[in-house]
mmCIF file of C-alpha atoms in Angstrom:
data_model
loop_
_atom_site.group_PDB
_atom_site.id
_atom_site.type_symbol
_atom_site.label_atom_id
_atom_site.label_comp_id
_atom_site.label_asym_id
_atom_site.label_seq_id
_atom_site.Cartn_x
_atom_site.Cartn_y
_atom_site.Cartn_z
ATOM 1 C CA MET L 59 -44.302 71.914 200.289
ATOM 2 C CA ALA L 60 -46.459 71.456 203.385
ATOM 3 C CA LYS L 61 -49.455 69.158 203.167
ATOM 4 C CA GLY L 62 -52.590 71.107 202.445
ATOM 5 C CA LYS L 63 -50.825 74.182 201.142
ATOM 6 C CA ASN L 64 -52.924 75.269 198.162
ATOM 7 C CA VAL L 65 -51.243 78.646 197.563
ATOM 8 C CA LEU L 66 -47.500 79.252 197.227
ATOM 9 C CA THR L 67 -45.192 82.229 197.641
ATOM 10 C CA THR L 68 -42.706 83.220 194.943
ATOM 11 C CA GLY L 69 -40.004 81.711 197.172
ATOM 12 C CA ASP L 70 -41.866 78.379 197.299
ATOM 13 C CA VAL L 71 -42.244 78.377 193.505
ATOM 14 C CA ALA L 72 -38.562 79.279 193.047
ATOM 15 C CA LYS L 73 -37.477 76.269 195.136
ATOM 16 C CA ILE L 74 -39.810 73.912 193.253
ATOM 17 C CA CYS L 75 -38.687 75.179 189.836
ATOM 18 C CA HIS L 76 -35.002 75.559 190.808
ATOM 19 C CA VAL L 77 -34.859 79.224 189.774
ATOM 20 C CA ALA L 78 -34.304 82.542 191.551
ATOM 21 C CA PRO L 79 -37.328 84.202 193.214
ATOM 22 C CA ARG L 80 -36.844 87.171 190.867
ATOM 23 C CA THR L 81 -37.421 84.846 187.890
ATOM 24 C CA VAL L 82 -40.746 83.763 189.399
ATOM 25 C CA SER L 83 -41.673 87.423 189.918
ATOM 26 C CA LYS L 84 -40.956 88.100 186.224
ATOM 27 C CA TRP L 85 -43.122 85.135 185.170
ATOM 28 C CA PHE L 86 -45.904 86.514 187.377
ATOM 29 C CA ASP L 87 -45.523 90.143 186.249
ATOM 30 C CA ASN L 88 -45.565 89.310 182.523
ATOM 31 C CA GLY L 89 -48.656 87.101 182.919
ATOM 32 C CA GLN L 90 -47.079 83.708 182.249
ATOM 33 C CA LEU L 91 -47.786 82.553 185.805
ATOM 34 C CA LYS L 92 -51.198 83.531 187.182
ATOM 35 C CA GLY L 93 -51.956 84.339 190.786
ATOM 36 C CA TYR L 94 -52.778 87.353 192.914
ATOM 37 C CA ARG L 95 -51.117 90.009 195.034
ATOM 38 C CA ILE L 96 -51.743 90.356 198.753
ATOM 39 C CA PRO L 97 -53.813 93.554 199.192
ATOM 40 C CA GLY L 98 -51.673 96.448 200.409
ATOM 41 C CA SER L 99 -48.479 94.569 199.588
ATOM 42 C CA LYS L 100 -46.299 93.623 196.655
ATOM 43 C CA ASP L 101 -46.252 89.977 197.757
ATOM 44 C CA ARG L 102 -47.491 87.514 195.170
ATOM 45 C CA ARG L 103 -49.344 84.222 195.695
ATOM 46 C CA ILE L 104 -49.619 81.419 193.159
ATOM 47 C CA PRO L 105 -52.216 78.607 193.476
ATOM 48 C CA VAL L 106 -50.699 75.114 193.223
ATOM 49 C CA SER L 107 -53.060 74.266 190.366
ATOM 50 C CA GLU L 108 -51.759 77.265 188.390
ATOM 51 C CA LEU L 109 -48.141 76.271 189.036
ATOM 52 C CA LEU L 110 -48.888 72.755 187.781
ATOM 53 C CA ARG L 111 -50.464 74.187 184.621
ATOM 54 C CA PHE L 112 -47.460 76.451 184.066
ATOM 55 C CA MET L 113 -44.976 73.622 184.612
ATOM 56 C CA LYS L 114 -46.803 71.344 182.150
ATOM 57 C CA VAL L 115 -46.945 74.059 179.469
ATOM 58 C CA HIS L 116 -43.184 74.611 179.824
ATOM 59 C CA ASN L 117 -42.341 70.886 180.059
ATOM 60 C CA MET L 118 -40.939 71.265 183.570
ATOM 61 C CA PRO L 119 -40.878 68.197 185.829
ATOM 62 C CA THR L 120 -43.628 68.373 188.461
ATOM 63 C CA THR L 121 -41.837 66.043 190.870
ATOM 64 C CA GLY L 122 -41.037 68.969 193.182
ATOM 65 C CA ILE L 123 -44.697 69.323 194.079
ATOM 66 C CA SER L 124 -45.835 66.754 196.598
ATOM 67 C CA THR L 125 -49.581 67.106 196.679
ATOM 68 C CA GLY L 126 -50.265 63.583 197.899
ATOM 69 C CA ASN L 127 -53.708 62.125 197.330
ATOM 70 C CA LEU L 128 -56.573 64.405 196.492
ATOM 71 C CA ARG L 129 -58.396 65.419 199.684
ATOM 72 C CA VAL L 130 -62.204 65.481 199.503
ATOM 73 C CA LEU L 131 -64.530 66.701 202.231
ATOM 74 C CA ILE L 132 -68.134 65.498 202.102
ATOM 75 C CA ALA L 133 -70.569 67.841 203.846
ATOM 76 C CA ASP L 134 -73.821 65.939 204.359
ATOM 77 C CA SER L 135 -76.003 65.305 207.413
ATOM 78 C CA ASN L 136 -77.251 61.980 205.976
ATOM 79 C CA GLU L 137 -74.709 59.635 207.546
ATOM 80 C CA SER L 138 -75.413 56.506 205.499
ATOM 81 C CA THR L 139 -75.316 58.303 202.149
ATOM 82 C CA ALA L 140 -72.146 60.192 203.060
ATOM 83 C CA MET L 141 -70.408 57.047 204.377
ATOM 84 C CA SER L 142 -71.273 55.119 201.228
ATOM 85 C CA LEU L 143 -69.947 57.870 198.959
ATOM 86 C CA ALA L 144 -66.798 58.283 201.067
ATOM 87 C CA GLU L 145 -66.030 54.560 200.939
ATOM 88 C CA SER L 146 -66.515 54.495 197.173
ATOM 89 C CA LEU L 147 -64.218 57.493 196.672
ATOM 90 C CA ARG L 148 -61.537 55.937 198.880
ATOM 91 C CA ASN L 149 -61.700 52.575 197.111
ATOM 92 C CA LYS L 150 -62.125 53.629 193.487
ATOM 93 C CA ALA L 151 -60.043 56.825 193.377
ATOM 94 C CA GLU L 152 -57.792 56.490 196.447
ATOM 95 C CA TYR L 153 -58.865 59.936 197.676
ATOM 96 C CA GLU L 154 -58.387 61.008 201.273
ATOM 97 C CA VAL L 155 -61.964 61.599 202.424
ATOM 98 C CA GLN L 156 -63.531 63.073 205.544
ATOM 99 C CA ILE L 157 -67.191 63.659 206.358
ATOM 100 C CA VAL L 158 -68.835 66.533 208.221
ATOM 101 C CA ARG L 159 -72.478 66.883 209.222
ATOM 102 C CA SER L 160 -72.899 70.602 209.975
ATOM 103 C CA ASN L 161 -71.760 74.042 208.851
ATOM 104 C CA PHE L 162 -69.736 74.462 212.048
ATOM 105 C CA GLU L 163 -67.946 71.136 211.536
ATOM 106 C CA THR L 164 -67.235 72.105 207.934
ATOM 107 C CA GLY L 165 -65.430 75.286 208.966
ATOM 108 C CA ALA L 166 -63.384 73.507 211.623
ATOM 109 C CA ILE L 167 -62.343 70.602 209.376
ATOM 110 C CA VAL L 168 -61.500 72.818 206.374
ATOM 111 C CA GLU L 169 -58.682 74.399 208.394
ATOM 112 C CA LYS L 170 -57.251 71.082 209.632
ATOM 113 C CA PHE L 171 -57.862 68.802 206.629
ATOM 114 C CA ALA L 172 -57.278 71.417 203.867
ATOM 115 C CA PRO L 173 -59.432 69.681 201.240
ATOM 116 C CA HIS L 174 -58.925 70.255 197.541
ATOM 117 C CA VAL L 175 -62.656 69.674 196.939
ATOM 118 C CA ILE L 176 -65.774 69.947 199.091
ATOM 119 C CA LEU L 177 -68.808 67.918 198.033
ATOM 120 C CA VAL L 178 -71.733 69.617 199.775
ATOM 121 C CA SER L 179 -75.258 68.256 199.754
ATOM 122 C CA LEU L 180 -78.078 70.590 198.790
ATOM 123 C CA LEU L 181 -80.471 68.050 200.328
ATOM 124 C CA SER L 182 -78.947 68.095 203.800
ATOM 125 C CA ASP L 183 -80.979 69.233 206.819
ATOM 126 C CA GLY L 184 -77.953 70.158 208.937
ATOM 127 C CA ILE L 185 -75.942 71.995 206.286
ATOM 128 C CA ASP L 186 -76.645 75.179 204.357
ATOM 129 C CA ALA L 187 -74.702 74.574 201.129
ATOM 130 C CA ASN L 188 -74.917 78.237 200.106
ATOM 131 C CA ASP L 189 -73.361 79.319 203.426
ATOM 132 C CA VAL L 190 -70.588 76.745 203.030
ATOM 133 C CA CYS L 191 -69.794 77.993 199.523
ATOM 134 C CA LYS L 192 -69.947 81.647 200.574
ATOM 135 C CA GLY L 193 -67.644 80.960 203.542
ATOM 136 C CA ILE L 194 -65.074 79.211 201.350
ATOM 137 C CA ARG L 195 -65.118 81.988 198.740
ATOM 138 C CA SER L 196 -64.797 84.790 201.310
ATOM 139 C CA ASN L 197 -61.662 83.380 202.991
ATOM 140 C CA GLU L 198 -58.318 84.017 201.284
ATOM 141 C CA GLU L 199 -56.849 80.826 202.781
ATOM 142 C CA SER L 200 -59.583 78.604 201.335
ATOM 143 C CA GLU L 201 -60.560 80.351 198.111
ATOM 144 C CA THR L 202 -58.732 77.781 195.942
ATOM 145 C CA ILE L 203 -60.886 74.943 197.318
ATOM 146 C CA LYS L 204 -63.353 73.689 194.722
ATOM 147 C CA VAL L 205 -66.971 73.430 195.887
ATOM 148 C CA VAL L 206 -69.221 70.896 194.156
ATOM 149 C CA ALA L 207 -72.914 70.598 194.989
ATOM 150 C CA LEU L 208 -74.485 67.166 195.469
ATOM 151 C CA VAL L 209 -77.994 67.454 194.036
ATOM 152 C CA ASN L 210 -81.003 65.392 192.967
ATOM 153 C CA GLN L 211 -81.866 66.898 189.612
ATOM 154 C CA LEU L 212 -81.534 70.482 188.424
ATOM 155 C CA THR L 213 -83.114 72.444 185.635
ATOM 156 C CA ASP L 214 -80.810 74.536 183.451
ATOM 157 C CA THR L 215 -81.975 77.655 185.301
ATOM 158 C CA GLU L 216 -81.261 76.100 188.710
ATOM 159 C CA ALA L 217 -77.827 74.948 187.517
ATOM 160 C CA ALA L 218 -76.961 78.432 186.248
ATOM 161 C CA ALA L 219 -78.084 79.975 189.554
ATOM 162 C CA LEU L 220 -75.906 77.504 191.457
ATOM 163 C CA MET L 221 -72.838 78.446 189.414
ATOM 164 C CA GLN L 222 -73.542 82.167 189.959
ATOM 165 C CA LYS L 223 -73.477 81.560 193.720
ATOM 166 C CA GLY L 224 -69.847 80.446 193.457
ATOM 167 C CA PHE L 225 -70.107 76.666 193.118
ATOM 168 C CA ASP L 226 -67.537 75.105 190.796
ATOM 169 C CA GLY L 227 -69.898 72.385 189.652
ATOM 170 C CA TYR L 228 -72.586 69.940 190.638
ATOM 171 C CA VAL L 229 -73.217 66.239 190.389
ATOM 172 C CA SER L 230 -76.278 64.118 191.055
ATOM 173 C CA TYR L 231 -76.275 61.870 194.111
ATOM 174 C CA SER L 232 -77.967 59.263 191.926
ATOM 175 C CA ASP L 233 -74.996 59.185 189.524
ATOM 176 C CA ASP L 234 -72.553 56.328 189.630
ATOM 177 C CA VAL L 235 -69.457 57.072 191.737
ATOM 178 C CA ILE L 236 -67.452 57.186 188.497
ATOM 179 C CA GLU L 237 -69.460 60.279 187.505
ATOM 180 C CA VAL L 238 -68.712 61.860 190.892
ATOM 181 C CA ILE L 239 -64.981 61.146 190.417
ATOM 182 C CA LYS L 240 -65.140 62.531 186.883
ATOM 183 C CA ARG L 241 -66.714 65.762 188.171
ATOM 184 C CA ILE L 242 -64.089 66.071 190.928
ATOM 185 C CA GLU L 243 -61.340 65.659 188.333
ATOM 186 C CA GLU L 244 -62.980 68.235 186.056
ATOM 187 C CA VAL L 245 -63.033 70.962 188.708
ATOM 188 C CA THR L 246 -59.517 70.492 190.009
ATOM 189 C CA ALA L 247 -56.147 70.651 188.313
ATOM 190 C CA ILE L 248 -54.283 68.994 191.201
ATOM 191 C CA ILE L 249 -52.143 66.044 190.162
ATOM 192 C CA TYR L 250 -52.297 63.106 192.519
#
């Protein structure tokens, strides 16, 4: 499986599971394996996280999936804060981490780096977190990326509004890096 590939074809899944593509299609069609169909086509796509879930449920070895380290993109215009968080994530969790400082940079790096998770600051001057989230959710190639907001403090109402906008979660910048790692692990099913 190519690095950064978050969605698989039935042929990809068949190779990983050592079965015929038709078997994968049956799993998909009877609801055992979740995914989506390409609009206007019969082609099926299965997110890597869903395949991992399926393989665990059926006690299948997951060695055929080479996801490498979890890739995290930090979108924050505050260089010192972003650098500090990135270093902590690299050292404590062995994540691959990159930093961007604008919406434009975010879009460009998402295609090249293919992050599993984007940590986007709601406090950033150079980044509109809502636009980043909306852009990720509107693109079929990136819709499996988890988007987590970096916040100060939120009320329950603000947190609910954030989740309605498409964010997968949020974590306070003031939290210990262990809390940030915990939140990243909660929103993603990728094994690393």
